[in-house]
Coordinates of C-alpha atoms and ligand atoms in Angstrom, one line a residue:
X109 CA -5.6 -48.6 -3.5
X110 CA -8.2 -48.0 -0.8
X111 CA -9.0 -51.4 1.3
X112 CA -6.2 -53.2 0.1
X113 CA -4.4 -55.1 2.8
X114 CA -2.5 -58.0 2.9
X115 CA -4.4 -60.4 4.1
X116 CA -7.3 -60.6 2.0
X117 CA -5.9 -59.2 -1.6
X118 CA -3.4 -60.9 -4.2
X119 CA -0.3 -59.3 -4.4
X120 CA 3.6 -59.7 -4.9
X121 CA 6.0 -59.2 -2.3
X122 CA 9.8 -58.5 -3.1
X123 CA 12.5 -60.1 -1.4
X124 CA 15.4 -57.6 -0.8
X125 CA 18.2 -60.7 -0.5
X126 CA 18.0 -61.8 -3.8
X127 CA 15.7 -58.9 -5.5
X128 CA 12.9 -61.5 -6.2
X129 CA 9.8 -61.5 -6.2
X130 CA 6.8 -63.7 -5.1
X131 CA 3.1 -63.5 -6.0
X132 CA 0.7 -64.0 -2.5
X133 CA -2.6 -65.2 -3.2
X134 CA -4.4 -65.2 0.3
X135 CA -7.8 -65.4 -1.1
X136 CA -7.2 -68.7 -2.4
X137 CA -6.8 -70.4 0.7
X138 CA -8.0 -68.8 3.4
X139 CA -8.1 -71.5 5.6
X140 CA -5.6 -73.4 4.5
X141 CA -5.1 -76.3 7.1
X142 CA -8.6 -78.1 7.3
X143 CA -7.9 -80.3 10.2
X144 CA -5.6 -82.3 8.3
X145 CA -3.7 -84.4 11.3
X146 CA -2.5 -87.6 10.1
X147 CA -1.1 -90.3 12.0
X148 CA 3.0 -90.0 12.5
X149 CA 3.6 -91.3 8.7
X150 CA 7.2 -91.6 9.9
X151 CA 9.0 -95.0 10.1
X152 CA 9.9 -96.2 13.4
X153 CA 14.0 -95.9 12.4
X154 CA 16.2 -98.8 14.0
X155 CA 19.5 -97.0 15.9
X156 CA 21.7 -98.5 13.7
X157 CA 21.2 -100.4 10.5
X158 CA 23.7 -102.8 8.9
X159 CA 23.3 -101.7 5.8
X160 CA 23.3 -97.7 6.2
X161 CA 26.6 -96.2 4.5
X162 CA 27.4 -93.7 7.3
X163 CA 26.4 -95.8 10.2
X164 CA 29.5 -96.6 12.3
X165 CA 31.7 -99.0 11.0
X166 CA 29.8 -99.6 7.7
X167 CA 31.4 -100.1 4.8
X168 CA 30.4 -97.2 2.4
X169 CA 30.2 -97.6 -1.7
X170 CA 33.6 -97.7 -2.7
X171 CA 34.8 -99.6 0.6
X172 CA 36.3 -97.4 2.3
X173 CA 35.5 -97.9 6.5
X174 CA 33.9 -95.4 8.6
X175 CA 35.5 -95.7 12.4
X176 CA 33.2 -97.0 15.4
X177 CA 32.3 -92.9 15.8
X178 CA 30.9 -91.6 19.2
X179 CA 29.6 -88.4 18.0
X180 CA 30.1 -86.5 14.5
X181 CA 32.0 -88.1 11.8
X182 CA 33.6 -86.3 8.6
X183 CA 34.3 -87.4 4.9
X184 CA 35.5 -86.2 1.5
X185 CA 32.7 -87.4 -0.3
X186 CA 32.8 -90.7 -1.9
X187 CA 31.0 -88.7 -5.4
X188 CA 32.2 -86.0 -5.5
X189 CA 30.9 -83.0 -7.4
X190 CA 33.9 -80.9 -7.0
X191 CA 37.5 -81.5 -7.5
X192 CA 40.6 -80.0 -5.5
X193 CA 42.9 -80.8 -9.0
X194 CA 40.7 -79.8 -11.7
X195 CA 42.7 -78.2 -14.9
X196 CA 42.7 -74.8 -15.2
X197 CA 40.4 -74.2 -18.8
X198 CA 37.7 -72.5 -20.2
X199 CA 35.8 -72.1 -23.3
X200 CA 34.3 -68.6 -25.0
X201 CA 33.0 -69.0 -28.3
X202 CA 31.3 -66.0 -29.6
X203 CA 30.2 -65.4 -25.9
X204 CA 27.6 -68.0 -26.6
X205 CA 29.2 -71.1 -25.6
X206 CA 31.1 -70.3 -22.7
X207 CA 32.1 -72.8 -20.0
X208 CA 35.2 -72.2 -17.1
X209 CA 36.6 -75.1 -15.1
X210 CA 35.9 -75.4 -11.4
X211 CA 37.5 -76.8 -8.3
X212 CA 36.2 -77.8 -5.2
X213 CA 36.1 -80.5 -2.4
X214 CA 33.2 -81.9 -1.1
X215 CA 32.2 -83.7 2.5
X216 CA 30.1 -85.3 4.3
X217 CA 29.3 -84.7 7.9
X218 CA 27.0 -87.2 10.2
X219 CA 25.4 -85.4 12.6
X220 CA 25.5 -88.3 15.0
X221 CA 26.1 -92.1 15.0
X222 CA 22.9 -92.8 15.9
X223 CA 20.9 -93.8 12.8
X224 CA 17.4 -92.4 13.5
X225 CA 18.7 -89.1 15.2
X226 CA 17.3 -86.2 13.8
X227 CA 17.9 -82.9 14.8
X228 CA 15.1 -82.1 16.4
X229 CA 15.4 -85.3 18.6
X230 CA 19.2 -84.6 19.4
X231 CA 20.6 -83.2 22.8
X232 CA 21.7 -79.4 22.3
X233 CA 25.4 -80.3 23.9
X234 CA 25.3 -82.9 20.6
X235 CA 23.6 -80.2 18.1
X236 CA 26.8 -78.0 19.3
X237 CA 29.4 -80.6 18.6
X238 CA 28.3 -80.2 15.1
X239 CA 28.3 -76.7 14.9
X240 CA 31.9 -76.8 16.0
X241 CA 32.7 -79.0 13.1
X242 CA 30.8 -76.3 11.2
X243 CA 33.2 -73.9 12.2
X244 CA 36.9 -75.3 12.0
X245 CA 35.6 -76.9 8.3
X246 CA 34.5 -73.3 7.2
X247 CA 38.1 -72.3 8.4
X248 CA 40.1 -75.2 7.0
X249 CA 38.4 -75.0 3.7
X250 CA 38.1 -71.3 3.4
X251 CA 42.3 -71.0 4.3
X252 CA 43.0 -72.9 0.8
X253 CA 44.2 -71.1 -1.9
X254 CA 41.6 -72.9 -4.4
X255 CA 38.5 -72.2 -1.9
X256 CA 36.5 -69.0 -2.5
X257 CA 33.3 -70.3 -1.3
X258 CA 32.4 -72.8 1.6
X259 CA 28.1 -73.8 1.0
X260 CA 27.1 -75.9 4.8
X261 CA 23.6 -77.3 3.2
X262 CA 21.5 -80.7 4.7
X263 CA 19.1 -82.3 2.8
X264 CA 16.7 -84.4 4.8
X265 CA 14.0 -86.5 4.0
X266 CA 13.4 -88.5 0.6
X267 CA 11.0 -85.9 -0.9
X268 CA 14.1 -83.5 -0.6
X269 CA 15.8 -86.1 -2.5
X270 CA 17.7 -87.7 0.6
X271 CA 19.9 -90.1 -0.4
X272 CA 20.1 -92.2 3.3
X273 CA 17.9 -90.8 6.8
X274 CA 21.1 -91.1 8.8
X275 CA 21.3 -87.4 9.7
X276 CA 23.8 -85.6 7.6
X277 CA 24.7 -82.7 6.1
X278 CA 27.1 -81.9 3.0
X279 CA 29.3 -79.3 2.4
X280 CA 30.5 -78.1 -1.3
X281 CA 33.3 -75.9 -1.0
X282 CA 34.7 -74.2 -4.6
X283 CA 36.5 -71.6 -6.3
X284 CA 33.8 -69.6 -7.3
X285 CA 31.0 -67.9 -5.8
X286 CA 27.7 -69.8 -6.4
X287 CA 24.4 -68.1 -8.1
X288 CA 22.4 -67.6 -5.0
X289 CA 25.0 -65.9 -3.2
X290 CA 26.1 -64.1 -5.3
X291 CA 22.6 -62.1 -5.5
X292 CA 22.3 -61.9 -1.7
X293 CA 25.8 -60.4 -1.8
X294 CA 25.2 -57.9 -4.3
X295 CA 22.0 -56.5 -2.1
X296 CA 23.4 -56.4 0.6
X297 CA 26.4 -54.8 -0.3
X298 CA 24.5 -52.0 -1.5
X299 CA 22.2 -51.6 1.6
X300 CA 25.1 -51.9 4.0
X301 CA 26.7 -49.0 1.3
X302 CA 23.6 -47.0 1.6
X303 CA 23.2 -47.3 5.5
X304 CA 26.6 -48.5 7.1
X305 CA 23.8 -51.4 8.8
X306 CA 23.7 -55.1 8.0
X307 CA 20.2 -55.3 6.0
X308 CA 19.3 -58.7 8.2
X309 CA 19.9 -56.2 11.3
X310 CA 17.7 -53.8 10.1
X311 CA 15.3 -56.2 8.7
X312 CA 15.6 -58.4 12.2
X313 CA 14.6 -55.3 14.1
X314 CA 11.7 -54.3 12.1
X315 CA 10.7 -58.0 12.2
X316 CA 11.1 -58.1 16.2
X317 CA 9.1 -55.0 16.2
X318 CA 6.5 -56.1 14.1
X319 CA 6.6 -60.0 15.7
X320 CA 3.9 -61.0 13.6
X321 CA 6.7 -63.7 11.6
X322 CA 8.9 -65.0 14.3
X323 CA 8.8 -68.4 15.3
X324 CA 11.2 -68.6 18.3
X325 CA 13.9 -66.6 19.8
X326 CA 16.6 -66.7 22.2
X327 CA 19.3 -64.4 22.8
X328 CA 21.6 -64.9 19.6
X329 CA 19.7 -66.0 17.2
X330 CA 15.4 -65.7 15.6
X331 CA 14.2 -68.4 13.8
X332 CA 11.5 -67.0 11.1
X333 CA 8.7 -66.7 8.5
X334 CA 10.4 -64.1 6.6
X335 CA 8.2 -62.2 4.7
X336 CA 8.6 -63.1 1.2
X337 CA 8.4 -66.2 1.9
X338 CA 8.1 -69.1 -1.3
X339 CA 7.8 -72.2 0.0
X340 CA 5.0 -73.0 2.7
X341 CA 6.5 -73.2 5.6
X342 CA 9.8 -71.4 4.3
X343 CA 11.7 -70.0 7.5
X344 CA 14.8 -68.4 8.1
X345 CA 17.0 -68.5 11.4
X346 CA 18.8 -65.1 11.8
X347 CA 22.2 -64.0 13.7
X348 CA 20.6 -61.5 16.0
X349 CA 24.1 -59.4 15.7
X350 CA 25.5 -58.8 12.3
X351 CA 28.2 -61.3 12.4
X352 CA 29.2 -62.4 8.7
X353 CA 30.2 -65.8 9.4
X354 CA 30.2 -69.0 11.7
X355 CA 33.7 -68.5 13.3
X356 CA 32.9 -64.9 14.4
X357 CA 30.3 -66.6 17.0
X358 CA 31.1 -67.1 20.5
X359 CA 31.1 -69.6 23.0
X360 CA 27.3 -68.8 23.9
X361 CA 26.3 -67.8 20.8
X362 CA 27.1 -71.1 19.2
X363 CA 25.0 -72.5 21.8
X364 CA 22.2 -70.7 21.2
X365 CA 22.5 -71.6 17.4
X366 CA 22.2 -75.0 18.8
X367 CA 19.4 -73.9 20.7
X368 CA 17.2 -72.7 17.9
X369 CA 18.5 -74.9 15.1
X370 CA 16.3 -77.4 17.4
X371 CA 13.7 -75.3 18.6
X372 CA 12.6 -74.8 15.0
X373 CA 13.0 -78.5 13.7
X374 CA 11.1 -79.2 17.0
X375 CA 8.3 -77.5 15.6
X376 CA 8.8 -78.6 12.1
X377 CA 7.9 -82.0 13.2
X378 CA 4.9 -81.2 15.2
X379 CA 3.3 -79.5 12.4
X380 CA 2.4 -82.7 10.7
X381 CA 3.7 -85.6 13.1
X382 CA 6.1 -87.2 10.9
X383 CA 9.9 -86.1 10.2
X384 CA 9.8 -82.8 8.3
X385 CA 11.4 -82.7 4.7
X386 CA 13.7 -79.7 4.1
X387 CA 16.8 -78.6 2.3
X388 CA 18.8 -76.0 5.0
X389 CA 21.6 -74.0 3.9
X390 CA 24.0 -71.5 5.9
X391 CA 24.7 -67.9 4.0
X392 CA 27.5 -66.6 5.2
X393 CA 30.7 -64.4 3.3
X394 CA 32.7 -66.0 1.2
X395 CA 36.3 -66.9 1.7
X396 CA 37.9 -64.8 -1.0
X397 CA 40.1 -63.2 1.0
X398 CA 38.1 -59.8 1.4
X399 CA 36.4 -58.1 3.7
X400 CA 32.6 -58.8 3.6
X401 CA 30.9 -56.4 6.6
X402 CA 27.8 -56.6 4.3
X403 CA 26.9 -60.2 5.2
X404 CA 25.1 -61.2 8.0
X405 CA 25.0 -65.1 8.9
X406 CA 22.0 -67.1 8.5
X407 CA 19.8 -70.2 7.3
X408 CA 16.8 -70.9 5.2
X409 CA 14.8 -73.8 5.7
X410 CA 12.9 -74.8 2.3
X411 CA 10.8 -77.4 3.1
X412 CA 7.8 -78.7 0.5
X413 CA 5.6 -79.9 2.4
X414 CA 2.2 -77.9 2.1
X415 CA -0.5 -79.2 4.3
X416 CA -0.3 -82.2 5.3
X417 CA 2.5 -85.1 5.5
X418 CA 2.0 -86.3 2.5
X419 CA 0.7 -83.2 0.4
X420 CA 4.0 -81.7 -1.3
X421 CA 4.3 -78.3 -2.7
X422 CA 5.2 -78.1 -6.3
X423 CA 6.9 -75.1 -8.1
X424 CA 5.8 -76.3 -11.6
X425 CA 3.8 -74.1 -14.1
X426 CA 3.2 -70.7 -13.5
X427 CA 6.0 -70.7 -11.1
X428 CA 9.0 -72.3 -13.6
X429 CA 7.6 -69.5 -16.2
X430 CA 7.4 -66.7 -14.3
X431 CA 8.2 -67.0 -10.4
X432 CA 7.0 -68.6 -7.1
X433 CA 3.4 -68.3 -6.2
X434 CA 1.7 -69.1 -2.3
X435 CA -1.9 -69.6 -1.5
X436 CA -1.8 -68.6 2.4
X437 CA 0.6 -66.1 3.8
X438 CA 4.0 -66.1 5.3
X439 CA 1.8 -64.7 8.8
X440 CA -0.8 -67.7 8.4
X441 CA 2.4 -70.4 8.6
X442 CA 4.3 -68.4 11.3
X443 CA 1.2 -68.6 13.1
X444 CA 0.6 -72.0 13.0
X445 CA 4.2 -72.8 13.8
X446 CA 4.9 -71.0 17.2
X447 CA 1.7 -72.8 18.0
X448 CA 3.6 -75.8 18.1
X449 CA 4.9 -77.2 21.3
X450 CA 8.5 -76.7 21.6
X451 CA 8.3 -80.3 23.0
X452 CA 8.8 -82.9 20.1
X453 CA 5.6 -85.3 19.7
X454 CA 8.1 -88.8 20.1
X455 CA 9.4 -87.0 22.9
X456 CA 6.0 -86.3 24.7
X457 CA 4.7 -90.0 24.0
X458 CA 7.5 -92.0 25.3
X459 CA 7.8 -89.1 28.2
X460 CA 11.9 -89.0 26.9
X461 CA 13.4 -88.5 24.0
X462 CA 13.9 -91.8 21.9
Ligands
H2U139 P1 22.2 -86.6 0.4 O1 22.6 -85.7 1.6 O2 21.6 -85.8 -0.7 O3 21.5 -87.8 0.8 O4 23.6 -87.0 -0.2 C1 24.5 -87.9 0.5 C2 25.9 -87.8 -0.1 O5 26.7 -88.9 0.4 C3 25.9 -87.8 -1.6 O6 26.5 -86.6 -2.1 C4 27.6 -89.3 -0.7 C5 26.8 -89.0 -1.9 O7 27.7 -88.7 -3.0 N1 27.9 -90.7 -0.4 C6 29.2 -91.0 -0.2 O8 30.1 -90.1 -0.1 N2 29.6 -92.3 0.1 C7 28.7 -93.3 0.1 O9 29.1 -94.5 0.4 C8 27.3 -93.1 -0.4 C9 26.9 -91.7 -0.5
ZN140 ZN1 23.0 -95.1 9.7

């Protein structure tokens, strides 16, 4: 159609992980951050509160004692969703009612003993230290017989459904290989078919190219918009070689995730002064035992907020019935977050970081 461009005009754009798409609807808000600053909405966080469950020698529900911890700190999760001795069963009736047991283990990892210590306010050395622990669980996990699947996620904030603000992540490792990734591993095992490339390599460079989307980049990893983006502020962080999973990273390279794992929360923060809501997951192959050159290792960030601290993004309506909608583009909020200082706001006012 003559004149259209993306900018001004509604359209869909197709995400090639999953094969989804998402309707853009740039006329809606063309301005879509009207000077909206609030004051840091943030509690002031003590460093260590008595009655926190993963704070150092806490008692957590079910009594079991964490240790006096300097730095991370690992547990099978007190609630587990996942079992390692779940019965073998399932159920098929008429291919209407059909049901299989799973197994699983789950964890908790703390990030840091410090109570109020988010990412973006933690030393990269410390950032790495969890990575590590990233790594050797991914291993551990994925070298059980039960384990097909290892999912690294971190909730944080309340609006995301956060249970404590003690930085932590989870991970759910299982037998089978969850919903999501199993659609970004059917794509990409048919572009890395089709083209003997990693589709995030290709897609990286035509994004570096373009650098209309990235937010930050250093020499192992890009943190960005991507381009069919859902959620607001959606953003991805990208292994800029096509390695398939955390333990194929090296010394520097692990770093560097460090490095940009921060660099983006950094910026997160800024955005709206206050301590940015998301849900974070790593995609990476699976632990079945196979070969997966298709997958190339990455996060997404989906965080709701829309414009404002306080102003949270729904997907209710049109998007539950049909599929995600966005009023300003993936460009407008890639824009507005490499204008961000890479400098946390707490940071800047105390002159260190708290
Ligand atoms: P969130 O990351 O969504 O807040 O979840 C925290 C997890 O911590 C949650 O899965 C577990 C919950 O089961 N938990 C424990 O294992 N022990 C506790 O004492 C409280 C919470
Ligand atoms: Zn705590």
């Amino acid at each position: 159609m003559a004149g259209f461009n993306l900018e001004d005009h509604p359209h869909r754009r197709y995400n090639p992980l999953t094969g989804e798409w998402v309707l853009v609807s740039p006329h809606r808000a063309k301005r879509p951050w009207q000077g909206q600053v609030e004051k840091d909405e943030s509690k002031a966080l003590p460093d260590y509160d008595p009655e926190c469950y993963l704070c150092p020698g806490n008692t957590r529900a079910g009594g079991k004692e964490n240790p006096a911890y300097t730095d991370t700190f690992i547990f099978t999760n007190d609630f587990s969703s996942l079992l390692p001795d779940t019965p073998d069963g399932k159920l098929d009736e008429s291919g209407l009612f059909i049901a299989r047991s799973e197994r699983g283990i789950a964890k908790v990892i703390c990030f840091s003993p410090r109570h109020d210590l988010t990412v973006p306010l933690m030393d990269i050395p410390d950032i790495r230290k969890v990575i590590d622990l990233w790594v050797t669980q991914y291993e551990a996990l994925g070298a059980l017989d039960i384990i097909n699947h290892v999912q690294i996620f971190e909730n944080k904030g309340s609006m995301m459904g956060c249970s404590n603000p003690h930085p932590h992540c989870q991970i759910w490792a299982q037998s089978s290989i969850p919903v999501e990734v199993t659609k970004e591993q059917k794509n990409q095992s048919a572009y890395f078919e089709e083209n003997g490339r990693t589709l995030l390599s290709d897609y990286l460079a035509m994004e570096q190219e373009k650098n209309e989307r990235i937010i930050y980049r250093n020499d192992s990893f890009t943190a960005l918009v991507p381009f069919w983006a859902t959620w607001p502020f959606e953003a991805m962080i990208i292994a800029n070689r096509p390695v398939n999973s955390l333990p194929e990273l090296n010394d520097p390279e692990k770093t560097a995730l460090a490095d940009c794992y921060k660099a983006l929360t950094v910026r997160y923060d800024n955005l709206f002064r206050t301590s940015f809501p998301y849900s974070m997951g790593f995609h990476q192959a699976p632990v079945d035992g196979k070969p997966h050159p298709e997958w190339h290792l990455h996060m997404h960030f989906y965080p709701p907020l829309l414009r404002s601290a306080t102003v949270k993004k729904f997907m209710v309506g049109y998007e539950m019935m049909a599929n995600p909608q966005r009023d300003f583009t993936a460009e407008q909020s890639a824009n507005r977050l490499r204008e961000q200082s890479g400098i946390h706001y707490k940071a800047k006012q105390s002159g260190k970081i708290p």
